[in-house]
Tab-separated table of C-alpha atoms in Angstrom:
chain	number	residue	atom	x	y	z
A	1	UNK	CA	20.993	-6.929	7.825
A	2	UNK	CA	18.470	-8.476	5.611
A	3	UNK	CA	15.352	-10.280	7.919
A	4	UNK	CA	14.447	-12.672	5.118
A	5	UNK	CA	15.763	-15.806	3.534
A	6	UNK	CA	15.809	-17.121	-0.440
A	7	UNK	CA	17.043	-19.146	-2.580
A	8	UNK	CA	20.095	-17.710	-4.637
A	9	UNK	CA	18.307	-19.000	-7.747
A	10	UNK	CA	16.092	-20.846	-9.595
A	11	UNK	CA	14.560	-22.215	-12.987
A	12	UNK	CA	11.332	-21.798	-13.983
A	13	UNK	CA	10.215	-23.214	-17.762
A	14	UNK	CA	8.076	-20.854	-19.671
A	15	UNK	CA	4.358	-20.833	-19.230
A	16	UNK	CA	4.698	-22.726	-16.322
A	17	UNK	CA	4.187	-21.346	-12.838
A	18	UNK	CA	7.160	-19.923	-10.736
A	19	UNK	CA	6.760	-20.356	-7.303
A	20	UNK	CA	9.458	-18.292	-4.756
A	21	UNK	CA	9.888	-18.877	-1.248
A	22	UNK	CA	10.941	-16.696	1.252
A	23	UNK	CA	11.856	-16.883	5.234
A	24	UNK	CA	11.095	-14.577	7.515
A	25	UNK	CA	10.955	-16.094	11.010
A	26	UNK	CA	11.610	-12.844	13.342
A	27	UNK	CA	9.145	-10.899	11.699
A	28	UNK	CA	7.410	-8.789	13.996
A	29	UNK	CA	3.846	-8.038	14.236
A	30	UNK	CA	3.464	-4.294	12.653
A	31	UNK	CA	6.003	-5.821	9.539
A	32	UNK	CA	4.456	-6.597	5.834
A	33	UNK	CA	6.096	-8.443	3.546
A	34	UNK	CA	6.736	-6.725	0.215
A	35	UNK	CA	8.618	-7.849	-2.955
A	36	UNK	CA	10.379	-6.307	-5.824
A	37	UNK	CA	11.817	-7.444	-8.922
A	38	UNK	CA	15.014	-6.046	-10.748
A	39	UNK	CA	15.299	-6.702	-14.277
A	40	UNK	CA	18.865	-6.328	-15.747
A	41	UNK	CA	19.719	-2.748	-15.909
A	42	UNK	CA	16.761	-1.446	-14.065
A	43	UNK	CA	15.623	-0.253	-10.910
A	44	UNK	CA	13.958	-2.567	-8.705
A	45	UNK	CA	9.793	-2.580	-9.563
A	46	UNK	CA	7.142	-3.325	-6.622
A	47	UNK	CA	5.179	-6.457	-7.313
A	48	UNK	CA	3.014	-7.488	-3.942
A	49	UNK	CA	3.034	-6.948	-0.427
A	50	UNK	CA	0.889	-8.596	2.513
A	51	UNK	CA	0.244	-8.758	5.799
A	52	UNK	CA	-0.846	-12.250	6.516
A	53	UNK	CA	-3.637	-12.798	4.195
A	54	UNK	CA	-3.041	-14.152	0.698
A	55	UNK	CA	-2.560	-11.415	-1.572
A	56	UNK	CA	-3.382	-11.415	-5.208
A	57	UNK	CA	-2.722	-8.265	-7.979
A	58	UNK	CA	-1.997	-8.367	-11.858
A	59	UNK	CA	1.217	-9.654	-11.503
A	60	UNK	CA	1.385	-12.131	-9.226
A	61	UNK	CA	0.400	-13.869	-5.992
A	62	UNK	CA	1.209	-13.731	-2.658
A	63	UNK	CA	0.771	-16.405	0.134
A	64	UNK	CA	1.861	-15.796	3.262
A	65	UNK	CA	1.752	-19.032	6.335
A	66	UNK	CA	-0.469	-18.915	9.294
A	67	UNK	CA	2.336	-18.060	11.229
A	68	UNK	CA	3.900	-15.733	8.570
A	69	UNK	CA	7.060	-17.085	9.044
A	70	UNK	CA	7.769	-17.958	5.614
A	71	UNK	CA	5.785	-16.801	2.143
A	72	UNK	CA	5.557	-17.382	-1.372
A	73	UNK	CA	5.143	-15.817	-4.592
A	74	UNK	CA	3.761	-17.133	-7.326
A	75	UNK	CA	4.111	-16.294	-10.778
A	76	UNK	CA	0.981	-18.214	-12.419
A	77	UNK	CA	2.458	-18.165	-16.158
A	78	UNK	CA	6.330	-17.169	-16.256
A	79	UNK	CA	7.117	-15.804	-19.273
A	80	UNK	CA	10.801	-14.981	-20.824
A	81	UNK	CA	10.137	-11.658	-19.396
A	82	UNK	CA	9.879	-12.213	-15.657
A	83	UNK	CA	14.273	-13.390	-15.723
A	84	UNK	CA	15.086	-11.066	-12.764
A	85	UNK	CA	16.139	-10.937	-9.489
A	86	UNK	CA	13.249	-11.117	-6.907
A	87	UNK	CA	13.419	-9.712	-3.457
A	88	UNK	CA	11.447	-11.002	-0.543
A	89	UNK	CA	11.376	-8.267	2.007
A	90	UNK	CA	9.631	-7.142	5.016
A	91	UNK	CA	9.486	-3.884	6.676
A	92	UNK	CA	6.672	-1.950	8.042
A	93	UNK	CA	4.331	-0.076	6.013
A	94	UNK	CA	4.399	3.732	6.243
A	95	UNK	CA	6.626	6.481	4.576
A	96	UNK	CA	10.219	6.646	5.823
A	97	UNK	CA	11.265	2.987	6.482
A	98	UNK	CA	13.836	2.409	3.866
A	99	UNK	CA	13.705	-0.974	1.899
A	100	UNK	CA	16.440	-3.710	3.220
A	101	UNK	CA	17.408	-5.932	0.474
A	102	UNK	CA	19.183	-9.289	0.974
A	103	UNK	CA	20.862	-11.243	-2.059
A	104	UNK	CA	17.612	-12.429	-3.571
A	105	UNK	CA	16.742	-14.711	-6.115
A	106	UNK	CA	17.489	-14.830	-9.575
A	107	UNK	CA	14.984	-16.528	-11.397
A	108	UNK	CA	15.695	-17.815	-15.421
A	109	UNK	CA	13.117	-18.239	-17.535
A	110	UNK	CA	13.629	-20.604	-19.736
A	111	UNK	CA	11.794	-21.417	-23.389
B	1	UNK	CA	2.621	9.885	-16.539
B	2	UNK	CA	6.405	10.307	-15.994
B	3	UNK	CA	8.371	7.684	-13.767
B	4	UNK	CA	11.370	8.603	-11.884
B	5	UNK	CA	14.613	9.891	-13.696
B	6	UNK	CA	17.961	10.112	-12.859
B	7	UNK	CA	20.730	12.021	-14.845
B	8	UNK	CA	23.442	11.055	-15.746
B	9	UNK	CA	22.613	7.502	-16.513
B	10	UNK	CA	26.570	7.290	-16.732
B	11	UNK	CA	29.788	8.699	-14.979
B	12	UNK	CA	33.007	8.233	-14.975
B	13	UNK	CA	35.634	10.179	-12.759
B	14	UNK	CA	38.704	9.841	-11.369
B	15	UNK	CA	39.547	9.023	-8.283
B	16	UNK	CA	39.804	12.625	-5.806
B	17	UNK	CA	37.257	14.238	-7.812
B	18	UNK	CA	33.595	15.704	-7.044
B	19	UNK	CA	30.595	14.537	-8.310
B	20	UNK	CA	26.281	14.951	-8.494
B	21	UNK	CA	23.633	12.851	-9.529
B	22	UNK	CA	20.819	13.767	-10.130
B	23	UNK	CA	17.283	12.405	-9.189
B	24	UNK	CA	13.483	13.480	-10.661
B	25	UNK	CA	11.070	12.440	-8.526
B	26	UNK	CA	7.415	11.380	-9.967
B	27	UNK	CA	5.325	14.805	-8.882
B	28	UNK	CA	3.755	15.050	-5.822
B	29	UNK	CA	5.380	11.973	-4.085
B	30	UNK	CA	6.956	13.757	-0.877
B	31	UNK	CA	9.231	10.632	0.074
B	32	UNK	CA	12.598	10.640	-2.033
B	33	UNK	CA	14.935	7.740	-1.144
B	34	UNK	CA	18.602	7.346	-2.206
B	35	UNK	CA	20.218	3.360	-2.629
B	36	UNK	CA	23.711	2.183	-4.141
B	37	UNK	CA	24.074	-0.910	-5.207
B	38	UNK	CA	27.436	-3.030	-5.637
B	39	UNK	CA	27.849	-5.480	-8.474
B	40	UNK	CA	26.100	-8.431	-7.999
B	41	UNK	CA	24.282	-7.469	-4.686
B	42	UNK	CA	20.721	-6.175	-3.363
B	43	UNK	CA	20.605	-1.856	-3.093
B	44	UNK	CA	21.587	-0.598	-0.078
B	45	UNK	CA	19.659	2.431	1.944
B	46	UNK	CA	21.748	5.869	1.838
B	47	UNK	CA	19.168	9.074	2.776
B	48	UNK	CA	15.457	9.244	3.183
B	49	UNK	CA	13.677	12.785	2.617
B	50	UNK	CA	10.360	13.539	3.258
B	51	UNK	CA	9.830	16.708	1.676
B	52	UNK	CA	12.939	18.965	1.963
B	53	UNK	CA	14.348	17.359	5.055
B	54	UNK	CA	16.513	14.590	5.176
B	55	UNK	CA	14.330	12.245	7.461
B	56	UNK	CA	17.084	9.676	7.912
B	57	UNK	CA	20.676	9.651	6.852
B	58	UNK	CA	21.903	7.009	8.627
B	59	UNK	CA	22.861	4.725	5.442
B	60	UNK	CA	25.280	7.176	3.967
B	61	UNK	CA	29.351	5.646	4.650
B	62	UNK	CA	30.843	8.825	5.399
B	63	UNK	CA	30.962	12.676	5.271
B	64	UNK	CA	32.264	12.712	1.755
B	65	UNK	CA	28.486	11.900	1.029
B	66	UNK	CA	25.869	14.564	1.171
B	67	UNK	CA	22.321	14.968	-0.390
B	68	UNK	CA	19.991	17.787	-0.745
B	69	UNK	CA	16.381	18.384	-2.195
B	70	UNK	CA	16.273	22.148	-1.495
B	71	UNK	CA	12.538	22.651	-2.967
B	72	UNK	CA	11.099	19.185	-1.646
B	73	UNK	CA	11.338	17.585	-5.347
B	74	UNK	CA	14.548	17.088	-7.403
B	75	UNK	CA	17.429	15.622	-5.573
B	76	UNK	CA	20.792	15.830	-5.517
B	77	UNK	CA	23.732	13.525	-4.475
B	78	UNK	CA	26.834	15.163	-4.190
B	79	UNK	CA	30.124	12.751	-3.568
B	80	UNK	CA	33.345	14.961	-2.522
B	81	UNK	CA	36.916	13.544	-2.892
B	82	UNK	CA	36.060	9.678	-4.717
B	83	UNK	CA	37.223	6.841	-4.137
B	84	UNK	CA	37.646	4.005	-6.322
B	85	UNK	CA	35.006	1.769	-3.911
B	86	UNK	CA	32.468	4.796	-4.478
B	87	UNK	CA	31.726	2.550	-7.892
B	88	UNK	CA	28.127	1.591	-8.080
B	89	UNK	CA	24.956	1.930	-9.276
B	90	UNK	CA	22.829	4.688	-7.925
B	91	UNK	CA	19.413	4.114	-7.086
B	92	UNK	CA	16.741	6.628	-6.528
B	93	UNK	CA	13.116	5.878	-5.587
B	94	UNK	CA	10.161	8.004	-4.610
B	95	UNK	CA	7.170	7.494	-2.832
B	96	UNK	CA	3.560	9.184	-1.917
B	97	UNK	CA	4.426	9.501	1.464
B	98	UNK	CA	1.022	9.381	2.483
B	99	UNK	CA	0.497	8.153	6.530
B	100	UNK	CA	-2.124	5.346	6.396
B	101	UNK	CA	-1.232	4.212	2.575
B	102	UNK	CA	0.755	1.987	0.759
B	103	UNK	CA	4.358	2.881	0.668
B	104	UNK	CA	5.051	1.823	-2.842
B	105	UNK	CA	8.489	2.861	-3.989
B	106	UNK	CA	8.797	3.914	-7.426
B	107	UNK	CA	12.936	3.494	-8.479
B	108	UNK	CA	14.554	5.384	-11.452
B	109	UNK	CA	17.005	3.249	-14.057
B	110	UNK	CA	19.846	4.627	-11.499
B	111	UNK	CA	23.000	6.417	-12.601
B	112	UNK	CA	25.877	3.891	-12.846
B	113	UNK	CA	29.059	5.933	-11.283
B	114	UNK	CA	32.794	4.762	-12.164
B	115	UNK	CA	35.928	5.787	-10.411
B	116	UNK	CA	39.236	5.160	-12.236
């Protein structure tokens, strides 16, 4: 079973930001927390992961609470582009531990 | 360079009958993962190989389901006598495999299966 919680979906306007959230309240100590995105008709892509520090890459950004029991990702400026379905995730991180996907969220883009 | 592929990017069979997928792994990455996903849900985990052994097979449903990567690259999928809930979309993902690193997992556009 899936170890993290989200919102089945959500609205973002272009060019605005797109902000995520995710529960994970039994993650253990060793566990990061990774996300993916599938656009339609693809395979999922990697985005971010962290550990408990805010995390920050080309795509997006990653903030994780002090008691990384719940994190969010932030897309600064959503474009038409970024309509997927986003997967909040967390599993250790080394070779071999498969990924366990829950529902997600689908996030529209709108003009 | 090249991403991971997977051929065919369609089937269709009938329901009793055998088939393969196929899965390219980006070179070099030792870790090869198989998923299925269902319509309208996240993948699910079938077989992890790192290099020509299958690490972890504990996602796959049942002995009709078997998957082999006899030279530690290309893999294969191989579903005996289908069944008409084998329809899905097949996922395959590699990674670097490296202890100590990132595990990024690079997926392929999958191979969408269909059992009539």
């Amino acid at each position: 079973d899936a170890k993290t919680t989200q919102p089945p979906s959500m609205d973002c306007a272009e060019g605005r930001a797109a902000n995520l959230p995710c529960n994970h309240s039994t993650i253990s100590g060793n566990e990061y927390v990774y996300w993916y995105r599938q656009i339609h008709s693809q395979g999922p892509q990697y985005i971010i992961h962290g550990l408990k520090n805010n995390e920050t890459n080309e795509m997006a950004s990653l903030i994780i609470t002090e008691d990384r029991k719940s994190s969010t990702l932030i897309l600064p400026h959503a474009t038409l582009r970024d309509t997927a379905v986003y997967y909040c995730i967390v599993r250790p991180d080394n070779a071999g531990n498969m990924l366990t996907f829950g529902g997600g969220t689908r996030l529209m883009v709108k003009p | 360079g090249a991403g991971v592929s997977q051929t065919p990017s369609n089937k269709v069979t009938e329901k009793g009958k055998y088939v393969e997928l196929r899965c390219d792994p980006i070179s070099g990455h030792t870790a090869l993962y198989w998923y299925r996903q269902s319509l309208g849900q996240g993948p699910e985990f079938l077989i992890y190989f790192q290099g020509t052994g299958a690490a972890d097979d504990s996602g796959l449903p049942n002995d009709r389901f078997f998957a082999v990567r006899p030279e530690g690259s290309v893999s294969t999928l191989k579903i005996q006598r289908t069944e008409r809930g084998d329809s899905a979309v097949y996922l395959c993902a590699s990674s670097a495999g490296t202890s100590g690193r990132i595990d990024e997992q690079f997926f392929g556009p999958g191979t969408r299966l269909t059992v009539l």
